[in-house]
CSV table of C-alpha atoms and ligand atoms in Angstrom, one decimal:
chain,number,residue,atom,x,y,z
A,76,MET,CA,67.3,-31.7,29.5
A,77,THR,CA,70.0,-32.0,26.7
A,78,GLY,CA,71.5,-35.3,25.9
A,79,LEU,CA,74.9,-35.6,24.5
A,80,LEU,CA,76.1,-38.6,22.6
A,81,SER,CA,79.6,-39.8,22.0
A,82,SER,CA,79.9,-43.3,20.6
A,83,GLU,CA,77.9,-45.2,22.9
A,84,THR,CA,78.0,-43.0,25.9
A,85,VAL,CA,75.2,-40.6,26.8
A,86,THR,CA,75.8,-37.6,28.9
A,87,ILE,CA,72.7,-35.9,30.3
A,88,LEU,CA,73.0,-32.0,30.9
A,89,ASP,CA,70.0,-30.7,33.1
A,90,ASP,CA,69.7,-28.1,35.7
A,91,LEU,CA,67.1,-30.0,37.6
A,92,SER,CA,64.8,-27.0,37.5
A,93,ALA,CA,62.0,-29.3,36.1
A,94,GLY,CA,63.7,-32.7,35.7
A,95,ARG,CA,64.4,-35.1,38.5
A,96,LEU,CA,67.6,-36.8,39.7
A,97,GLU,CA,65.8,-40.1,40.1
A,98,ASN,CA,64.8,-40.2,36.5
A,99,ILE,CA,68.4,-40.4,35.3
A,100,PRO,CA,69.5,-43.8,34.2
A,101,ASP,CA,72.4,-45.4,36.0
A,102,ASP,CA,74.5,-45.9,32.8
A,103,ALA,CA,74.3,-42.2,31.8
A,104,ASN,CA,76.8,-39.5,32.9
A,105,PHE,CA,75.0,-36.6,34.5
A,106,VAL,CA,76.1,-32.9,34.7
A,107,CYS,CA,73.9,-30.6,36.6
A,108,CYS,CA,74.2,-27.4,34.9
A,109,ASP,CA,72.1,-24.7,32.9
A,110,VAL,CA,72.2,-24.9,29.2
A,111,LYS,CA,73.0,-21.2,29.2
A,112,SER,CA,76.2,-21.6,31.2
A,113,PRO,CA,79.8,-21.6,30.1
A,114,LEU,CA,80.1,-25.0,31.9
A,115,ALA,CA,77.6,-26.3,29.3
A,116,ARG,CA,79.9,-25.4,26.5
A,117,ASP,CA,82.8,-26.9,28.5
A,118,VAL,CA,81.0,-30.3,28.7
A,119,VAL,CA,80.6,-30.3,25.0
A,120,LYS,CA,84.2,-29.4,24.4
A,121,ASN,CA,85.5,-32.2,26.7
A,122,GLY,CA,82.8,-34.8,25.6
A,123,HIS,CA,83.8,-35.1,22.0
A,124,PHE,CA,80.0,-35.7,21.3
A,125,ASP,CA,78.8,-37.1,17.9
A,126,ALA,CA,75.3,-35.6,18.5
A,127,ILE,CA,73.2,-33.5,20.8
A,128,VAL,CA,69.5,-34.0,21.6
A,129,HIS,CA,68.6,-30.5,22.7
A,130,LEU,CA,65.4,-30.7,24.7
A,131,ALA,CA,66.2,-28.2,27.5
A,132,ALA,CA,63.6,-25.3,27.5
A,133,GLN,CA,61.1,-23.2,29.2
A,134,THR,CA,58.0,-25.3,28.2
A,135,MET,CA,55.0,-23.3,29.4
A,136,VAL,CA,53.0,-21.0,27.2
A,137,PRO,CA,51.5,-19.0,30.1
A,138,ALA,CA,55.0,-18.6,31.9
A,139,SER,CA,56.2,-17.2,28.4
A,140,MET,CA,53.5,-14.7,28.3
A,141,GLU,CA,54.1,-13.6,32.0
A,142,ASP,CA,57.9,-13.4,31.5
A,143,PRO,CA,58.9,-13.2,27.9
A,144,LYS,CA,62.5,-12.3,28.8
A,145,LYS,CA,63.0,-15.4,30.8
A,146,ASP,CA,61.6,-17.4,28.1
A,147,MET,CA,63.9,-15.9,25.6
A,148,GLU,CA,67.0,-16.4,27.8
A,149,ASP,CA,66.1,-20.1,28.5
A,150,ASN,CA,65.1,-20.9,25.0
A,151,ILE,CA,66.8,-18.7,22.6
A,152,GLU,CA,70.0,-18.0,24.5
A,153,GLY,CA,70.2,-21.6,25.8
A,154,THR,CA,70.0,-23.0,22.2
A,155,VAL,CA,72.5,-20.6,20.8
A,156,ASN,CA,75.0,-21.5,23.6
A,157,ILE,CA,74.6,-25.1,22.7
A,158,LEU,CA,74.8,-24.5,18.9
A,159,GLU,CA,78.0,-22.5,19.5
A,160,ALA,CA,79.6,-25.3,21.5
A,161,ALA,CA,78.4,-27.8,18.8
A,162,ARG,CA,79.9,-25.9,15.9
A,163,LYS,CA,83.3,-25.2,17.8
A,164,TYR,CA,83.7,-28.7,19.2
A,165,GLY,CA,82.9,-30.8,16.1
A,166,VAL,CA,79.3,-32.0,17.0
A,167,LYS,CA,78.0,-33.5,13.8
A,168,ARG,CA,74.1,-33.5,14.4
A,169,ILE,CA,71.6,-31.8,16.6
A,170,ILE,CA,68.2,-32.9,17.2
A,171,PHE,CA,65.8,-30.1,18.5
A,172,SER,CA,62.5,-30.1,20.2
A,173,SER,CA,60.3,-27.4,18.6
A,174,SER,CA,56.5,-27.3,19.2
A,175,ALA,CA,53.2,-27.1,17.4
A,176,ALA,CA,53.2,-23.7,19.2
A,177,VAL,CA,55.1,-22.3,16.3
A,178,TYR,CA,51.8,-22.5,14.0
A,179,GLY,CA,49.8,-20.3,16.2
A,180,ASP,CA,46.0,-20.5,15.6
A,181,ILE,CA,45.2,-22.8,12.7
A,182,ALA,CA,42.0,-22.4,10.8
A,183,PRO,CA,39.9,-25.8,10.8
A,184,GLU,CA,40.2,-25.7,7.0
A,185,CYS,CA,43.9,-25.8,7.3
A,186,LEU,CA,43.8,-29.1,9.2
A,187,PRO,CA,45.7,-31.4,9.2
A,188,VAL,CA,48.5,-29.0,9.6
A,189,LYS,CA,51.4,-29.3,7.2
A,190,GLU,CA,54.9,-28.4,8.1
A,191,THR,CA,54.7,-25.9,5.3
A,192,GLU,CA,51.9,-23.9,7.0
A,193,PRO,CA,53.0,-20.4,7.7
A,194,LEU,CA,54.3,-20.0,11.2
A,195,ARG,CA,52.4,-17.3,13.1
A,196,PRO,CA,53.0,-18.0,16.8
A,197,VAL,CA,50.6,-16.3,19.2
A,198,SER,CA,52.8,-16.9,22.3
A,199,PHE,CA,56.4,-16.0,23.2
A,200,TYR,CA,57.0,-19.7,23.6
A,201,GLY,CA,55.9,-20.4,20.1
A,202,LEU,CA,58.1,-17.4,19.0
A,203,SER,CA,61.1,-18.5,20.9
A,204,LYS,CA,60.8,-22.0,19.5
A,205,MET,CA,60.5,-20.6,15.9
A,206,THR,CA,63.4,-18.4,16.3
A,207,CYS,CA,65.6,-21.3,17.6
A,208,GLU,CA,64.4,-23.3,14.5
A,209,ASN,CA,65.8,-20.6,12.3
A,210,TYR,CA,69.1,-20.3,14.2
A,211,ILE,CA,69.5,-24.1,13.7
A,212,ARG,CA,68.8,-23.8,9.9
A,213,LEU,CA,71.3,-20.9,9.6
A,214,TYR,CA,74.0,-22.9,11.6
A,215,GLN,CA,73.5,-25.7,9.2
A,216,LYS,CA,73.8,-23.4,6.2
A,217,ALA,CA,76.7,-21.5,7.6
A,218,TYR,CA,78.8,-24.2,9.5
A,219,GLY,CA,77.3,-27.6,8.0
A,220,LEU,CA,75.9,-28.7,11.4
A,221,SER,CA,73.3,-31.2,10.4
A,222,TYR,CA,69.9,-31.1,12.2
A,223,VAL,CA,66.5,-32.7,12.8
A,224,ILE,CA,63.9,-30.4,14.1
A,225,PHE,CA,60.8,-31.9,15.5
A,226,ARG,CA,57.7,-30.1,16.3
A,227,PHE,CA,56.0,-32.0,19.2
A,228,ALA,CA,52.2,-32.3,19.6
A,229,ASN,CA,50.9,-32.7,23.1
A,230,VAL,CA,53.2,-35.2,24.8
A,231,TYR,CA,52.2,-37.5,27.7
A,232,GLY,CA,54.0,-40.2,29.7
A,233,GLU,CA,55.1,-41.7,32.8
A,234,ARG,CA,57.0,-39.3,35.2
A,235,GLN,CA,55.5,-36.2,33.5
A,236,GLY,CA,55.5,-33.3,35.7
A,237,ASN,CA,52.1,-32.6,37.3
A,238,GLY,CA,53.1,-29.7,39.5
A,239,GLY,CA,51.8,-27.1,37.1
A,240,GLU,CA,54.3,-27.7,34.3
A,241,GLY,CA,52.3,-30.9,33.0
A,242,GLY,CA,49.6,-30.8,30.4
A,243,VAL,CA,46.1,-32.0,30.8
A,244,VAL,CA,46.8,-35.7,30.9
A,245,SER,CA,49.2,-35.4,33.8
A,246,ILE,CA,46.6,-33.2,35.4
A,247,PHE,CA,44.1,-36.0,34.9
A,248,ALA,CA,46.5,-38.6,36.2
A,249,ARG,CA,47.1,-36.6,39.3
A,250,GLN,CA,43.4,-36.0,40.0
A,251,LEU,CA,42.9,-39.8,39.6
A,252,ALA,CA,45.6,-40.5,42.0
A,253,GLU,CA,44.1,-38.1,44.6
A,254,GLY,CA,40.6,-39.6,44.1
A,255,LYS,CA,39.3,-36.3,42.5
A,256,SER,CA,37.2,-36.1,39.4
A,257,PRO,CA,38.7,-34.6,36.3
A,258,THR,CA,38.5,-30.9,35.5
A,259,VAL,CA,37.3,-30.8,31.9
A,260,TYR,CA,37.1,-27.2,30.6
A,261,GLY,CA,34.3,-26.2,28.3
A,262,ASN,CA,32.3,-29.1,26.8
A,263,GLY,CA,35.6,-31.3,26.4
A,264,GLN,CA,35.0,-31.4,22.6
A,265,GLN,CA,38.3,-29.6,21.8
A,266,THR,CA,40.8,-31.8,20.4
A,267,ARG,CA,44.5,-32.5,20.7
A,268,ASP,CA,47.0,-34.8,19.3
A,269,PHE,CA,48.3,-36.9,22.4
A,270,ILE,CA,51.5,-38.5,21.7
A,271,TYR,CA,53.3,-40.9,24.0
A,272,ALA,CA,56.8,-40.0,25.4
A,273,GLY,CA,58.1,-43.4,24.3
A,274,ASP,CA,57.2,-42.5,20.7
A,275,ILE,CA,59.0,-39.3,20.8
A,276,SER,CA,62.1,-41.0,22.0
A,277,ASN,CA,61.8,-43.7,19.3
A,278,GLY,CA,61.6,-40.7,16.8
A,279,ILE,CA,64.5,-39.1,18.3
A,280,ARG,CA,66.6,-42.2,18.2
A,281,LYS,CA,65.8,-42.7,14.5
A,282,ALA,CA,66.7,-39.1,13.8
A,283,LEU,CA,70.0,-39.6,15.4
A,284,PHE,CA,71.2,-42.3,13.1
A,285,SER,CA,69.0,-41.6,10.0
A,286,GLU,CA,70.7,-40.6,6.8
A,287,THR,CA,67.8,-38.1,6.3
A,288,ALA,CA,68.8,-34.9,7.9
A,289,ASN,CA,68.2,-31.0,7.8
A,290,ILE,CA,64.4,-31.7,8.0
A,291,THR,CA,61.7,-30.2,10.1
A,292,CYS,CA,58.7,-32.7,10.9
A,293,ASN,CA,55.8,-32.6,13.0
A,294,LEU,CA,56.1,-35.4,15.5
A,295,SER,CA,52.6,-36.7,16.5
A,296,THR,CA,50.2,-39.6,16.0
A,297,GLY,CA,48.0,-37.8,13.4
A,298,ARG,CA,45.0,-38.5,15.4
A,299,GLU,CA,42.6,-36.1,17.1
A,300,VAL,CA,41.4,-37.2,20.6
A,301,THR,CA,38.9,-35.0,22.4
A,302,VAL,CA,39.7,-33.8,26.0
A,303,LYS,CA,36.4,-35.6,27.1
A,304,ASP,CA,37.8,-38.8,25.5
A,305,ALA,CA,41.2,-38.3,27.3
A,306,ALA,CA,39.4,-37.9,30.6
A,307,ASP,CA,37.3,-41.0,29.8
A,308,GLY,CA,40.5,-42.7,28.9
A,309,CYS,CA,41.9,-41.9,32.3
A,310,PHE,CA,38.9,-42.1,34.4
A,311,GLY,CA,36.8,-45.0,32.7
A,312,CYS,CA,39.6,-47.6,33.1
A,313,ARG,CA,39.3,-50.8,35.0
A,314,ALA,CA,41.5,-49.7,38.0
A,315,CYS,CA,39.2,-46.9,38.9
A,316,GLN,CA,35.8,-48.1,37.9
A,317,SER,CA,34.4,-46.7,41.2
A,318,ARG,CA,35.6,-43.3,40.4
A,319,SER,CA,34.4,-43.2,36.8
A,320,ALA,CA,31.0,-42.5,38.0
A,321,MET,CA,32.4,-39.2,39.4
A,322,PRO,CA,30.8,-36.3,37.5
A,323,ARG,CA,33.2,-34.2,35.6
A,324,GLN,CA,33.9,-30.7,36.8
A,325,GLU,CA,33.2,-28.5,33.8
A,326,LYS,CA,35.0,-25.2,33.7
A,327,GLU,CA,34.8,-22.4,31.4
A,328,ILE,CA,37.5,-22.3,28.8
A,329,SER,CA,39.6,-19.0,29.1
A,330,SER,CA,40.4,-17.0,26.0
A,331,GLY,CA,44.1,-18.3,26.2
A,332,GLN,CA,43.0,-21.8,26.3
A,333,ARG,CA,40.4,-21.4,23.5
A,334,CYS,CA,43.0,-20.2,21.1
A,335,ALA,CA,45.4,-23.1,21.8
A,336,VAL,CA,46.3,-24.9,18.7
A,337,ARG,CA,44.2,-27.7,17.4
A,338,TRP,CA,46.2,-29.7,14.8
A,339,ARG,CA,47.0,-32.8,13.2
A,340,GLU,CA,50.1,-33.7,11.2
A,341,ASN,CA,50.4,-34.3,7.7
A,342,ILE,CA,53.7,-35.6,6.6
A,343,SER,CA,54.6,-37.7,3.5
A,344,ALA,CA,54.6,-41.5,3.8
A,345,GLY,CA,58.3,-41.5,2.7
A,346,ARG,CA,59.5,-39.1,5.4
A,347,ARG,CA,57.2,-40.9,8.0
A,348,LYS,CA,58.9,-44.3,7.2
A,349,ARG,CA,62.3,-42.6,7.3
A,350,ILE,CA,61.9,-41.4,10.8
A,351,GLY,CA,60.2,-44.6,11.8
A,352,ARG,CA,56.6,-43.6,12.6
A,353,LYS,CA,54.7,-46.6,11.2
A,354,ASP,CA,53.7,-48.4,14.5
A,355,TRP,CA,53.2,-45.8,17.0
A,356,ASN,CA,51.0,-46.3,20.1
A,357,GLU,CA,47.6,-45.4,19.9
A,358,PRO,CA,46.8,-42.2,21.6
A,359,ILE,CA,45.9,-42.6,25.2
A,360,LEU,CA,46.1,-46.4,25.2
A,361,ILE,CA,49.5,-46.5,26.8
A,362,LEU,CA,48.2,-44.0,29.5
A,363,LYS,CA,45.2,-46.3,30.2
A,364,LYS,CA,47.6,-49.3,30.4
A,365,ASN,CA,49.8,-47.5,32.9
A,366,ILE,CA,46.8,-46.4,35.0
A,367,GLU,CA,45.4,-49.9,34.9
A,368,GLU,CA,48.7,-51.5,36.0
A,369,ASN,CA,49.9,-49.0,38.5
A,370,GLY,CA,46.9,-47.0,39.5
A,371,THR,CA,48.7,-43.9,38.2
A,372,LEU,CA,50.3,-42.3,35.2
A,373,CYS,CA,53.6,-42.1,37.1
A,374,ARG,CA,55.9,-45.3,37.5
A,375,PRO,CA,56.7,-45.9,41.1
A,376,GLN,CA,60.0,-44.4,42.1
A,377,THR,CA,62.8,-46.7,42.9
A,378,GLU,CA,65.7,-46.3,45.1
A,379,SER,CA,67.9,-48.0,42.5
A,380,LEU,CA,68.1,-45.1,40.4
A,381,LEU,CA,69.8,-42.9,43.0
A,382,PRO,CA,73.5,-44.0,42.3
A,383,ALA,CA,73.4,-41.6,39.4
A,384,CYS,CA,74.0,-38.9,42.2
A,385,LYS,CA,77.8,-39.8,42.3
A,386,GLN,CA,78.1,-38.6,38.7
A,387,ILE,CA,77.1,-35.0,39.5
A,388,ARG,CA,79.3,-32.1,38.8
A,389,ARG,CA,78.3,-28.7,39.9
L,510,UDP,N1,42.3,-28.8,30.0
L,510,UDP,C1,41.2,-29.3,30.6
L,510,UDP,N2,41.4,-29.5,32.1
L,510,UDP,C2,42.5,-29.2,32.7
L,510,UDP,C3,43.6,-28.6,32.0
L,510,UDP,C4,43.5,-28.4,30.5
L,510,UDP,O1,40.1,-29.5,30.2
L,510,UDP,O2,42.7,-29.5,33.9
L,510,UDP,C5,42.2,-28.5,28.5
L,510,UDP,C6,42.5,-27.2,28.0
L,510,UDP,O3,41.4,-26.2,28.1
L,510,UDP,C7,42.9,-27.5,26.6
L,510,UDP,C8,43.3,-28.9,26.5
L,510,UDP,O4,42.9,-29.6,27.9
L,510,UDP,O5,41.7,-27.3,25.8
L,510,UDP,C9,44.8,-29.3,26.4
L,510,UDP,O6,45.5,-28.3,27.4
L,510,UDP,P1,47.0,-28.5,27.5
L,510,UDP,O7,47.3,-27.3,28.6
L,510,UDP,O8,47.4,-29.8,28.2
L,510,UDP,O9,47.7,-28.3,26.2
L,510,UDP,P2,47.6,-27.0,25.3
L,510,UDP,O10,46.3,-26.4,25.4
L,510,UDP,O11,48.8,-26.2,25.5
L,510,UDP,O12,47.8,-27.7,23.9
């Protein structure tokens, strides 16, 4: 999904390949199209946008290994299409969602990972994100387009896809909703930095209006949480006491999973303050709260969001 802002108006551009129409707010314009398409450039041309939040991507590491060409097209070609439109039609700033995957495998002694850590991606997804970062920096140098690049940690939140494209937290949430026990791979002691989607959107909002630009930052809580604790966080909560007694299904970790990045962030206090990361949510607490209140990670769907349909152009 790519968000384009002109004054107070937000236009959302999404091909709905992973996104859902009912998640689009009533007060946003919506255009259903692929970021790689000429229509995407036309939208930028006609919209007179001040800024673009470019989040649209192929986001799955395994999919990138199965089909590197598709990953390259969606991620690199899609980004360059948006960058071209941005420079031609006077967009002032781009916010880009990069990923911890750009670091590749990080040795334990290099944790917490700094933004200055060498980038050695071990997946085509990490490589395509790294390449997009480089394109964006060169667009800044060559054409003056200002940018903030965020390297996201493991993001979780309401309405996260759980049909295969979601991460471990959404998988646990689905298992909880279906009355199953969590599938914890290995001994569950592998750690991740789980960051709530609301904190990501706060960071993006700050970056849109911040005087600080042309920077690349890790965007995470800086806290390691084991997969076991994440499972206990989901399944040990009040609303599911009866299920918490269920045994965890322990599975072997495949080599692909074993080499997944374990990381924490390290960013200077000054930068952290400038992009507003002082009071972020404790990892997993929001998840627990949602599950306690709703019995599921996902917010109940409401009919009221459907009027956004009328904004669709194809
Ligand atoms: N994981 C798990 N059970 C699952 C799915 C994943 O225990 O059903 C583990 C996985 O082995 C990994 C961690 O959770 O160690 C995070 O996996 P995810 O795919 O969410 O993120 P990534 O590995 O890409 O950081």
